[in-house]
Short mmCIF file of C-alpha atoms and ligand atoms in Angstrom, two decimals:
data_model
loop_
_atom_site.label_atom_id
_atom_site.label_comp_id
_atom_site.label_asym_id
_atom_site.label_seq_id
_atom_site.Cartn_x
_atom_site.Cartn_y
_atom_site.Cartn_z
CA UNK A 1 128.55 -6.43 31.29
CA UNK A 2 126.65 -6.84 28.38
CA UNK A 3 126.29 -10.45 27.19
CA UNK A 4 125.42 -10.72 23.38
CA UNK A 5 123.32 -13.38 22.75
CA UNK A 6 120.58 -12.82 25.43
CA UNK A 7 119.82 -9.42 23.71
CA UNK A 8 116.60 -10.34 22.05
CA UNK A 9 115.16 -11.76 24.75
CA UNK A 10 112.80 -8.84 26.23
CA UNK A 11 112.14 -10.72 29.40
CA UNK A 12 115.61 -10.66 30.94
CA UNK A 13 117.06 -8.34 33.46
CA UNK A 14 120.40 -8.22 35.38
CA UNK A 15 119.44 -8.15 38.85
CA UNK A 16 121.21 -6.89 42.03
CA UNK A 17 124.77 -6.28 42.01
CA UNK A 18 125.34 -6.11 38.91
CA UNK A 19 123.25 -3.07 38.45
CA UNK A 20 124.30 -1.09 41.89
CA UNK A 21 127.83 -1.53 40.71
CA UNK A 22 127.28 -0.55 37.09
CA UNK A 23 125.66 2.69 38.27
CA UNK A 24 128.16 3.11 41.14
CA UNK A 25 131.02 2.61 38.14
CA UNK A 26 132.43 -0.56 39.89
CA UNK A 27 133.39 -3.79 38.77
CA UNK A 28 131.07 -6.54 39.32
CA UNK A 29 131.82 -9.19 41.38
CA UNK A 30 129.32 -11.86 39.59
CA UNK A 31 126.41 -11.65 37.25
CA UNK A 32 122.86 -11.89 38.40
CA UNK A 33 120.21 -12.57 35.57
CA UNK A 34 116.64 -12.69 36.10
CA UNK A 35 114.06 -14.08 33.62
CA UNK A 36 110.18 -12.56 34.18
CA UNK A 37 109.18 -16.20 33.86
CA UNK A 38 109.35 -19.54 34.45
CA UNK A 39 113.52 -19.60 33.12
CA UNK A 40 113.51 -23.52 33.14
CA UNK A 41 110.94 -23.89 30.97
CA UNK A 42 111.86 -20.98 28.56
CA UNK A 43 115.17 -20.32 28.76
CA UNK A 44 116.50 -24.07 28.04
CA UNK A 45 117.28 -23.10 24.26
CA UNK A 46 119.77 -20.19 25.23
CA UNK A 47 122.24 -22.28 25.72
CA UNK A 48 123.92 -25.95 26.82
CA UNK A 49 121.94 -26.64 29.93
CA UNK A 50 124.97 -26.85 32.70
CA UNK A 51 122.44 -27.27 35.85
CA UNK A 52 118.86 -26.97 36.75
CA UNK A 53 117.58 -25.79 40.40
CA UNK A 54 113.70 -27.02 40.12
CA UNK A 55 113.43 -26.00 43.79
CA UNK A 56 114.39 -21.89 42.99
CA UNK A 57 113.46 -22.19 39.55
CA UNK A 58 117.04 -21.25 38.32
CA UNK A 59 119.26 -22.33 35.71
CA UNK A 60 122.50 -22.50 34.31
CA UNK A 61 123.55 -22.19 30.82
CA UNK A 62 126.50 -21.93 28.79
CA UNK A 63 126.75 -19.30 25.95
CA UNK A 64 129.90 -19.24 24.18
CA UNK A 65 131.78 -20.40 26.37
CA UNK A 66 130.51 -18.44 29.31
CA UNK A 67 128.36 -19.93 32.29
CA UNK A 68 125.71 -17.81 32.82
CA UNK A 69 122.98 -18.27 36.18
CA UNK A 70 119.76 -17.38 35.04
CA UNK A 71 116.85 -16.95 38.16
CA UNK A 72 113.08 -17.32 37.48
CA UNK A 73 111.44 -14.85 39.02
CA UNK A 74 109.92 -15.85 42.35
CA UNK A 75 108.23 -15.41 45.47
CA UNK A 76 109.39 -16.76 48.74
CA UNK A 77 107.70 -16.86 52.17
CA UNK A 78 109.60 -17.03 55.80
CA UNK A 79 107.64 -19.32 57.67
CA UNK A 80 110.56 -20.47 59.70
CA UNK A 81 112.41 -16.84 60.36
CA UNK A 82 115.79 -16.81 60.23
CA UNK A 83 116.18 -20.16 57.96
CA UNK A 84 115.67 -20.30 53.97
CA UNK A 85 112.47 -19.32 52.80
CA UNK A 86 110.17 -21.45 50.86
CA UNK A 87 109.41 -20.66 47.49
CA UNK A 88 105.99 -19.94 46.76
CA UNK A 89 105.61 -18.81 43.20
CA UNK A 90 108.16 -19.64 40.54
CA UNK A 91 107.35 -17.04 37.49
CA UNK A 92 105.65 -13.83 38.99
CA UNK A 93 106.07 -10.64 37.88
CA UNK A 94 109.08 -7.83 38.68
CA UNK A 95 107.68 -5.86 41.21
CA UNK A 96 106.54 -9.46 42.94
CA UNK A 97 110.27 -10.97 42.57
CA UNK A 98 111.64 -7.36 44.10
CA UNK A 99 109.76 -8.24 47.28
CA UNK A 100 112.33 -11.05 48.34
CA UNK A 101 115.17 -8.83 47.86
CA UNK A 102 117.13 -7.21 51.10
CA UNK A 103 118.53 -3.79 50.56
CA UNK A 104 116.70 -1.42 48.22
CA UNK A 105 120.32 -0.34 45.97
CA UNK A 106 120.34 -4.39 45.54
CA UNK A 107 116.63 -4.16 43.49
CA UNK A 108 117.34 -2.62 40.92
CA UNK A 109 116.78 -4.33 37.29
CA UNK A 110 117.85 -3.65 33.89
CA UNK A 111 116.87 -4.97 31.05
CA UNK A 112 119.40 -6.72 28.87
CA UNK A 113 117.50 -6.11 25.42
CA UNK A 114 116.55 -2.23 26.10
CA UNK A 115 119.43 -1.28 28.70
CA UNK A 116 116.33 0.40 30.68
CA UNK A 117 116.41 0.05 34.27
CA UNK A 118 113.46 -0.60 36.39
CA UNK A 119 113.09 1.34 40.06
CA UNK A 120 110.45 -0.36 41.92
CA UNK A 121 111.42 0.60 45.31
CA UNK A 122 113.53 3.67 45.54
CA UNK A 123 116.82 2.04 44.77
CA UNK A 124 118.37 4.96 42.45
CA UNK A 125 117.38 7.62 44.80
CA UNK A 126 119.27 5.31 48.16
CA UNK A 127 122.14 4.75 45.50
CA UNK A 128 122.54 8.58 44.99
CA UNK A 129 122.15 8.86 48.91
CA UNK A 130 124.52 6.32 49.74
CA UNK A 131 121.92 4.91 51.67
CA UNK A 132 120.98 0.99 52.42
CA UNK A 133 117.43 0.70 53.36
CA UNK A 134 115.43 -2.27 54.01
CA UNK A 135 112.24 -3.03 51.84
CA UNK A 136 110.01 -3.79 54.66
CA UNK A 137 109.81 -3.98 58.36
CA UNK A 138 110.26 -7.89 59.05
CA UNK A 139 113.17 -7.74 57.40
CA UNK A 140 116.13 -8.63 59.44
CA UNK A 141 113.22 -10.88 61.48
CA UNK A 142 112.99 -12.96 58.18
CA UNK A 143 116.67 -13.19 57.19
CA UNK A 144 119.29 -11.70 60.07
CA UNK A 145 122.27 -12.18 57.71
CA UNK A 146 120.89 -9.21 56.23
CA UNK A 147 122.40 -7.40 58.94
CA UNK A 148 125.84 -8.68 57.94
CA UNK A 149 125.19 -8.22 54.66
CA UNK A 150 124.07 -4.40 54.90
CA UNK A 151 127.79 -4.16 56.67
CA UNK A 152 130.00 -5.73 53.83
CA UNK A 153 127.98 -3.10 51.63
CA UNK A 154 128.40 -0.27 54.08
CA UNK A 155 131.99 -1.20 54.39
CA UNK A 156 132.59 -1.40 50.44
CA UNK A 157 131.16 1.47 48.96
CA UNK A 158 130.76 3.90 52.31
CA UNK A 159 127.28 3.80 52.74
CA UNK A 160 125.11 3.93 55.93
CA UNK A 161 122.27 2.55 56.94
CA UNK A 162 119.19 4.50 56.78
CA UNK A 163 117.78 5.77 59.06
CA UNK A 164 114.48 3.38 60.03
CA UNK A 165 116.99 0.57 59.21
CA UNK A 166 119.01 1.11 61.56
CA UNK A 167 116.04 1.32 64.09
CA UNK A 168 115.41 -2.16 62.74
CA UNK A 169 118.77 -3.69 63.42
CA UNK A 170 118.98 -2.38 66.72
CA UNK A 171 115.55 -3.81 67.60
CA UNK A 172 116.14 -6.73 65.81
CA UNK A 173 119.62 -6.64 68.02
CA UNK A 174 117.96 -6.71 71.22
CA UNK A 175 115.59 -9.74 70.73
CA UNK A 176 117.31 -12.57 68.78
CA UNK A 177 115.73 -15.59 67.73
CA UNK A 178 119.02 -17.86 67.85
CA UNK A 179 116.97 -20.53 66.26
CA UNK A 180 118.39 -19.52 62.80
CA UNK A 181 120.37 -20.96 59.81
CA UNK A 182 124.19 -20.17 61.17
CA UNK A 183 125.35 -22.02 57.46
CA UNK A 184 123.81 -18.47 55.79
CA UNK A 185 125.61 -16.58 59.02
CA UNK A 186 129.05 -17.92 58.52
CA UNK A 187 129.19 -17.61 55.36
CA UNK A 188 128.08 -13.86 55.60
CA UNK A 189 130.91 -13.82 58.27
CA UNK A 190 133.84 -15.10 56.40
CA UNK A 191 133.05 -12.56 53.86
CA UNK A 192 132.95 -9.27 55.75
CA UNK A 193 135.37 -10.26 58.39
CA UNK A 194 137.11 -11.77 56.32
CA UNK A 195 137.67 -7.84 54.93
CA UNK A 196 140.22 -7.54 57.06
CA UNK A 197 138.87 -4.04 58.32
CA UNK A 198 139.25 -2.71 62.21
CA UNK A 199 136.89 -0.38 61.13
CA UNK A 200 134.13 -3.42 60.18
CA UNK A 201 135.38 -4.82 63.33
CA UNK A 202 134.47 -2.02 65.28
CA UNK A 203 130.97 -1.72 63.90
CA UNK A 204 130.38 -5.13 64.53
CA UNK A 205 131.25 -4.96 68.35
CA UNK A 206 130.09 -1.33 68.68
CA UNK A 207 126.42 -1.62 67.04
CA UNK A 208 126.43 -5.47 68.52
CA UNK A 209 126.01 -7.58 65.75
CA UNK A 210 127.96 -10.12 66.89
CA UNK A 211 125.14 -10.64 69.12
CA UNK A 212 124.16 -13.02 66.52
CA UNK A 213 126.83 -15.51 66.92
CA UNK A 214 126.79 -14.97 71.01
CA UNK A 215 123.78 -13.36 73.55
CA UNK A 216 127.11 -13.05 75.70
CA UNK A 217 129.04 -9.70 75.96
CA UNK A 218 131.81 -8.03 74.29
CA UNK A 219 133.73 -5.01 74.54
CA UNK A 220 136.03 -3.71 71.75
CA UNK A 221 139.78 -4.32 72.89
CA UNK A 222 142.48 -2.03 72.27
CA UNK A 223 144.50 -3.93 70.27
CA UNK A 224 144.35 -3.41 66.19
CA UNK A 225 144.28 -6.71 64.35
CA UNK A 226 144.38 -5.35 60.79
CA UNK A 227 148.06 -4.10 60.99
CA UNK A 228 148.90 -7.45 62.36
CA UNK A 229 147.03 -9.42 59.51
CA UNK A 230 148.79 -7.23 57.14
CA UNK A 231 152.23 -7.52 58.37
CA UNK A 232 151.91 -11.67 59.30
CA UNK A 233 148.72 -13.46 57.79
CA UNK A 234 147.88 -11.56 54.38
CA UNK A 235 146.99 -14.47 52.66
CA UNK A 236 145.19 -16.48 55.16
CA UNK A 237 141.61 -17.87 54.03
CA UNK A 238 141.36 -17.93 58.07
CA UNK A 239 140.90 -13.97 58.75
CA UNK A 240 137.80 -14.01 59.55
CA UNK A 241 138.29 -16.36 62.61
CA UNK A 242 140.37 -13.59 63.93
CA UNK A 243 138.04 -11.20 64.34
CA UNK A 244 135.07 -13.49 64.76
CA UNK A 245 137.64 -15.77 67.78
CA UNK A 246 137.91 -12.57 69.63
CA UNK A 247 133.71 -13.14 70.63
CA UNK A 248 135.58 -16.79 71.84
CA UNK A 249 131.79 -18.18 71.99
CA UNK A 250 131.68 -19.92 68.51
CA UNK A 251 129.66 -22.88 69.49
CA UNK A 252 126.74 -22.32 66.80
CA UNK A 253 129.48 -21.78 63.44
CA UNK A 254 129.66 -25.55 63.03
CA UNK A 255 133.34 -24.75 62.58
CA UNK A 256 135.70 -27.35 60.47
CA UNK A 257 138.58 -29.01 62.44
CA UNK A 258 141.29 -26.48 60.53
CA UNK A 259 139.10 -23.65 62.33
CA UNK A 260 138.43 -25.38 65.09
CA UNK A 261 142.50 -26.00 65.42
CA UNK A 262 142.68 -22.14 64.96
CA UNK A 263 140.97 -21.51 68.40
CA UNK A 264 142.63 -24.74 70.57
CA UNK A 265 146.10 -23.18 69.39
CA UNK A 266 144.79 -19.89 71.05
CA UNK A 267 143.16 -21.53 74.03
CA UNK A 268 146.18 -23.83 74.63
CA UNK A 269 148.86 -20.79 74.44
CA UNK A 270 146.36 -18.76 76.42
CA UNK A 271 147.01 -21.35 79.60
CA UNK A 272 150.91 -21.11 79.47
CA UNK A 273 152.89 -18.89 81.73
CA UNK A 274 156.01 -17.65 79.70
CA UNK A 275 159.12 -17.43 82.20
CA UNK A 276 161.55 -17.39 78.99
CA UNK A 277 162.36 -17.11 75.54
CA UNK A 278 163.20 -20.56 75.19
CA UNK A 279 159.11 -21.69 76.66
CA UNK A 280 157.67 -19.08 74.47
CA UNK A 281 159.41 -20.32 70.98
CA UNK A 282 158.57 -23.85 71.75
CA UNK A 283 155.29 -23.24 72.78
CA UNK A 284 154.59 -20.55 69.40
CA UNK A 285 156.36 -22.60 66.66
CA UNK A 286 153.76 -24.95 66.09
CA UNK A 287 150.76 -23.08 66.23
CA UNK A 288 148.79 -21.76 63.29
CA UNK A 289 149.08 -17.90 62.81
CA UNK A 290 146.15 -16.97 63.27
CA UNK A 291 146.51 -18.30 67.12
CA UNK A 292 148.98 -16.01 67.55
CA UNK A 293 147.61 -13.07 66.46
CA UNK A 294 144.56 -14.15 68.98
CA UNK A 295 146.85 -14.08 71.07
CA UNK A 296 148.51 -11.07 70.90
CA UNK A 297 144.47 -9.86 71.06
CA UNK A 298 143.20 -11.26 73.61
CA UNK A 299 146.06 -12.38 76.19
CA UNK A 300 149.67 -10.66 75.62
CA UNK A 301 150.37 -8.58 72.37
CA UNK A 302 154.19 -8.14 73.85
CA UNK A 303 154.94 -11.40 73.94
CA UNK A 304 153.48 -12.43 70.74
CA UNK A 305 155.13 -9.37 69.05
CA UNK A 306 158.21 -10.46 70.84
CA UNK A 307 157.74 -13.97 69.78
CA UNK A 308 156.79 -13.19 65.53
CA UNK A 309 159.62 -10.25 65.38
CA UNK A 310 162.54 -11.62 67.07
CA UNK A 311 162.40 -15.31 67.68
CA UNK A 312 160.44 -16.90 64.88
CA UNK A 313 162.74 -16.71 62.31
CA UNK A 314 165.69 -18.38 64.61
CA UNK A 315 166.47 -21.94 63.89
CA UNK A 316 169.54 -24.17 64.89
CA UNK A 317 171.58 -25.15 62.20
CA UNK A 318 173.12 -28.55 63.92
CA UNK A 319 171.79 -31.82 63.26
CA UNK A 320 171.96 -35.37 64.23
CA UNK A 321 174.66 -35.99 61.42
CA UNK A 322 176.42 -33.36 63.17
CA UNK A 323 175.77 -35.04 66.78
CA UNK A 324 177.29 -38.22 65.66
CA UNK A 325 180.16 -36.57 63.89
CA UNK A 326 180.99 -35.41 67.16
CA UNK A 327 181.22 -39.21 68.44
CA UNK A 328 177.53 -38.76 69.65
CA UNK A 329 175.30 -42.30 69.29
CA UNK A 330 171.89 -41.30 68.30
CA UNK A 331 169.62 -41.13 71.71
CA UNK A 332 167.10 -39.38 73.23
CA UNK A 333 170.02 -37.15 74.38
CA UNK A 334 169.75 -35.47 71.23
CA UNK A 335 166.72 -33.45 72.20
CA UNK A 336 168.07 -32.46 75.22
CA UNK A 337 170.91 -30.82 73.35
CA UNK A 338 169.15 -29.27 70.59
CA UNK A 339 167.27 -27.48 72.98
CA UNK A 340 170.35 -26.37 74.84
CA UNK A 341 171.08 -25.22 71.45
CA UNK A 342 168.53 -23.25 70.91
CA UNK A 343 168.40 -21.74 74.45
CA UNK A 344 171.39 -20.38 74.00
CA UNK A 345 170.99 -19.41 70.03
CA UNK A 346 167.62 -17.20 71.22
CA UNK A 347 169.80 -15.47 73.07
CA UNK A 348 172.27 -15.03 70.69
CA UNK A 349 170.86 -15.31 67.28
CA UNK A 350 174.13 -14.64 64.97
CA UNK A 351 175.66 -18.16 66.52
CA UNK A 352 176.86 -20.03 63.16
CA UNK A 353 177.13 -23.97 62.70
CA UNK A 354 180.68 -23.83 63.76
CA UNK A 355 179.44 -22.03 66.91
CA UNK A 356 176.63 -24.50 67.81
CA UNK A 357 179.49 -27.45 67.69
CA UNK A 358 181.79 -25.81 69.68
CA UNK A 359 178.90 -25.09 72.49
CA UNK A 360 177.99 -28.62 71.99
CA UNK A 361 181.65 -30.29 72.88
CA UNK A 362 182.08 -27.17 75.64
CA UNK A 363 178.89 -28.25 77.66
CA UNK A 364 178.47 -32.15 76.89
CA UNK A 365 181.79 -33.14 75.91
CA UNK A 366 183.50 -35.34 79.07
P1 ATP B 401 128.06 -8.93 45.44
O1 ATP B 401 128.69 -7.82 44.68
O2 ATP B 401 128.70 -9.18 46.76
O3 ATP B 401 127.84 -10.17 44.62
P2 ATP B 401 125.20 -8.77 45.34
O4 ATP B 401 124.24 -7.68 45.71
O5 ATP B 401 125.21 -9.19 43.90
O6 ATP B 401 126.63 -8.33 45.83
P3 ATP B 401 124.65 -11.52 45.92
O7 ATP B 401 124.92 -12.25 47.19
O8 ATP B 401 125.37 -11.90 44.68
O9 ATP B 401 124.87 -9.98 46.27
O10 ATP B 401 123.08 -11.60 45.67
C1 ATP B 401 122.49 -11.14 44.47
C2 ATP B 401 121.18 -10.45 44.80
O11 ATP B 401 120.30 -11.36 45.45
C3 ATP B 401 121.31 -9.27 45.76
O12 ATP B 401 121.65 -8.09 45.09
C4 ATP B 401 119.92 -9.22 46.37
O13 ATP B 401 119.00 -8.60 45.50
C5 ATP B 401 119.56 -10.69 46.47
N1 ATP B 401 119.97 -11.27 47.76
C6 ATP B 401 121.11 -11.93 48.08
N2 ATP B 401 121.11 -12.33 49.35
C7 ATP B 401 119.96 -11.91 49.89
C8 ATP B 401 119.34 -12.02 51.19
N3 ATP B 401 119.96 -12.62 52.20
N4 ATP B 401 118.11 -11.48 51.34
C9 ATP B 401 117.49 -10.88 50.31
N5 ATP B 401 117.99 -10.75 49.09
C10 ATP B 401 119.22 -11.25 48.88
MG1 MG B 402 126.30 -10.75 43.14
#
């Protein structure tokens, strides 16, 4: 992880991440640097300036070719729990800067010139215990996506939460202060939901942490949705609203209209009664995949199984060229036979073109 340049600079560290996954023999997923400093006012001449953040004292700078993010260090206060904290010092010491931090395996620093790593809080000792532990009490009362956060990190490298943090989340669990920043929540969401993990799903209906999108109740269902993400919606950017939909309370996500569309698929499939195959491929084919997986979740996992292994891959061959071949004149008529057409190809799938004309002449010739 070692980036050249910055290697005479004695007042860098990597931060974070970047550390915990170094020592845990991981790949990183991003680079965290921290100057011990003000880094826009020293750190300009490391490289072509790509942004400045006056407000968090951060910056941005290119070094051959690379864009590195370079933090001052800082200290932030939570006046308003729950939302971003204001930043109170821009340029504080290490063991200040550490204070802000959430999980004590996340504070670790090392310095880029040296390689020596700084331990101001216990972090090696929680690493080597597999352990996440909050730095102070107020924790999860300051930021709540901590909670989230501490299960993406339990979830990825099989730790557990510590003992006294645990305590915390459960407290913290039982008396929510809904009047928080839901941006920082669904974002924490879509990244450990988004895991596609029953397991993470269970966790986060067992210990009630989706308490923090909903004060309403929830009980784990029986049905597993990773299998079914797997086998139907692998690549979907959407996964998350499949685990987070099944809570069905979403109101305070400020979802966009593609997610929105996810759950008024599901709600709108939810109000049918089925009597055939013919009603549930017309009412399926047009809804996002994700719906139907809610759906086989929430309401009917048969028929929605039924529906994505047998029918979904059916479709009638004839078309309107064929219609008038057959001396039809193009008219709303047509509809009404292609979904004769289909009625009777969901029944029996192998029917060829050849087959679909002939059932056309037999049941509307004169
Ligand atoms: P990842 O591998 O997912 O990037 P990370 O630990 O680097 O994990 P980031 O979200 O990149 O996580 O954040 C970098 C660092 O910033 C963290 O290691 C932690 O020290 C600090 N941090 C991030 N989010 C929070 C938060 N909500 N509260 C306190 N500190 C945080
Ligand atoms: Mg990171």
């Amino acid at each position: 992880m070692d980036i050249i340049n910055l290697k005479d600079n004695p007042k860098l560290y990597y931060v974070g991440g970047v550390v915990r996954d170094e020592l845990l023999g991981r790949e990183s997923l991003d680079v965290d640097i921290v100057y011990e400093g003000n880094a826009i006012e020293d750190c300009t001449s490391l490289g072509e300036v790509v942004r400045i953040n006056p407000d968090f004292g951060t910056i941005r700078v290119k070094i051959q070719g690379r864009e590195v993010d370079i933090a001052s260090t800082r200290t932030e206060r939570y006046d308003h729990k729950g939302h971003l904290p204001q930043v109170e010092k821009i340029g504080c010491s290490l063991k200040e800067d550490v204070l802000r931090r959430d999980f004590t395996v996340n504070s670790l620093y090392k310095s880029v010139a040296t390689g020596e790593i700084l331990d101001f809080t216990g972090g090696l000792e929680d690493l080597k215990n597999k352990k996440l532990r909050v730095l102070h009490d107020k924790s999860f009362v300051d930021d709540p996506t901590r909670i989230i956060r501490a299960l993406k990190f339990s979830h990825r490298f099989g730790f557990a939460l510590e003992e006294n943090t645990f305590r915390l989340q459960r407290e913290y669990l039982k008396n929510i202060n809904y009047d928080m920043c839901y941006k920082r929540i669904k974002k924490e969401l879509i990244e450990t939901l988004g895991l596609n993990s029953d397991e993470v799903f269970q966790k986060f209906i067992n210990e009630k942490i989706y308490k923090l999108v909903t004060p309403k109740d929830v009980k784990l269902l029986s049905v597993k949705i990773e299998p079914l993400v797997n086998k139907y919606a692998k690549i979907s950017e959407n996964i998350w609203l499949i685990y987070v939909g099944v809570l069905r309370d979403l109101s305070r996500l400020e979802l966009t209209r593609k997610e929105q569309k996810i759950l008024d698929d599901f709600s709108e499939l939810e109000d049918f009664e089925f009597r055939n195959d013919f009603e549930i491929y017309r009412a399926f084919e047009d809804k996002e995949i994700e719906s139907v997986i809610l759906y086989a979740v929430l309401k009917e996992e048969k028929i929605a199984r039924h529906y994505l292994e047998n029918l979904r891959e059916i479709k009638i061959e004839i078309t309107g060229k064929d219609l008038e071949n057959i001396g039809f004149k193009p008219s709303p008529k047509y509809k009404e036979i292609f979904d004769f057409v289909l009625a009777k190809k969901l029944e029996n799938p192998k029917m060829t073109l050849a087959d679909e004309i002939s059932c056309v002449k037999e049941n509307f010739g004169d």
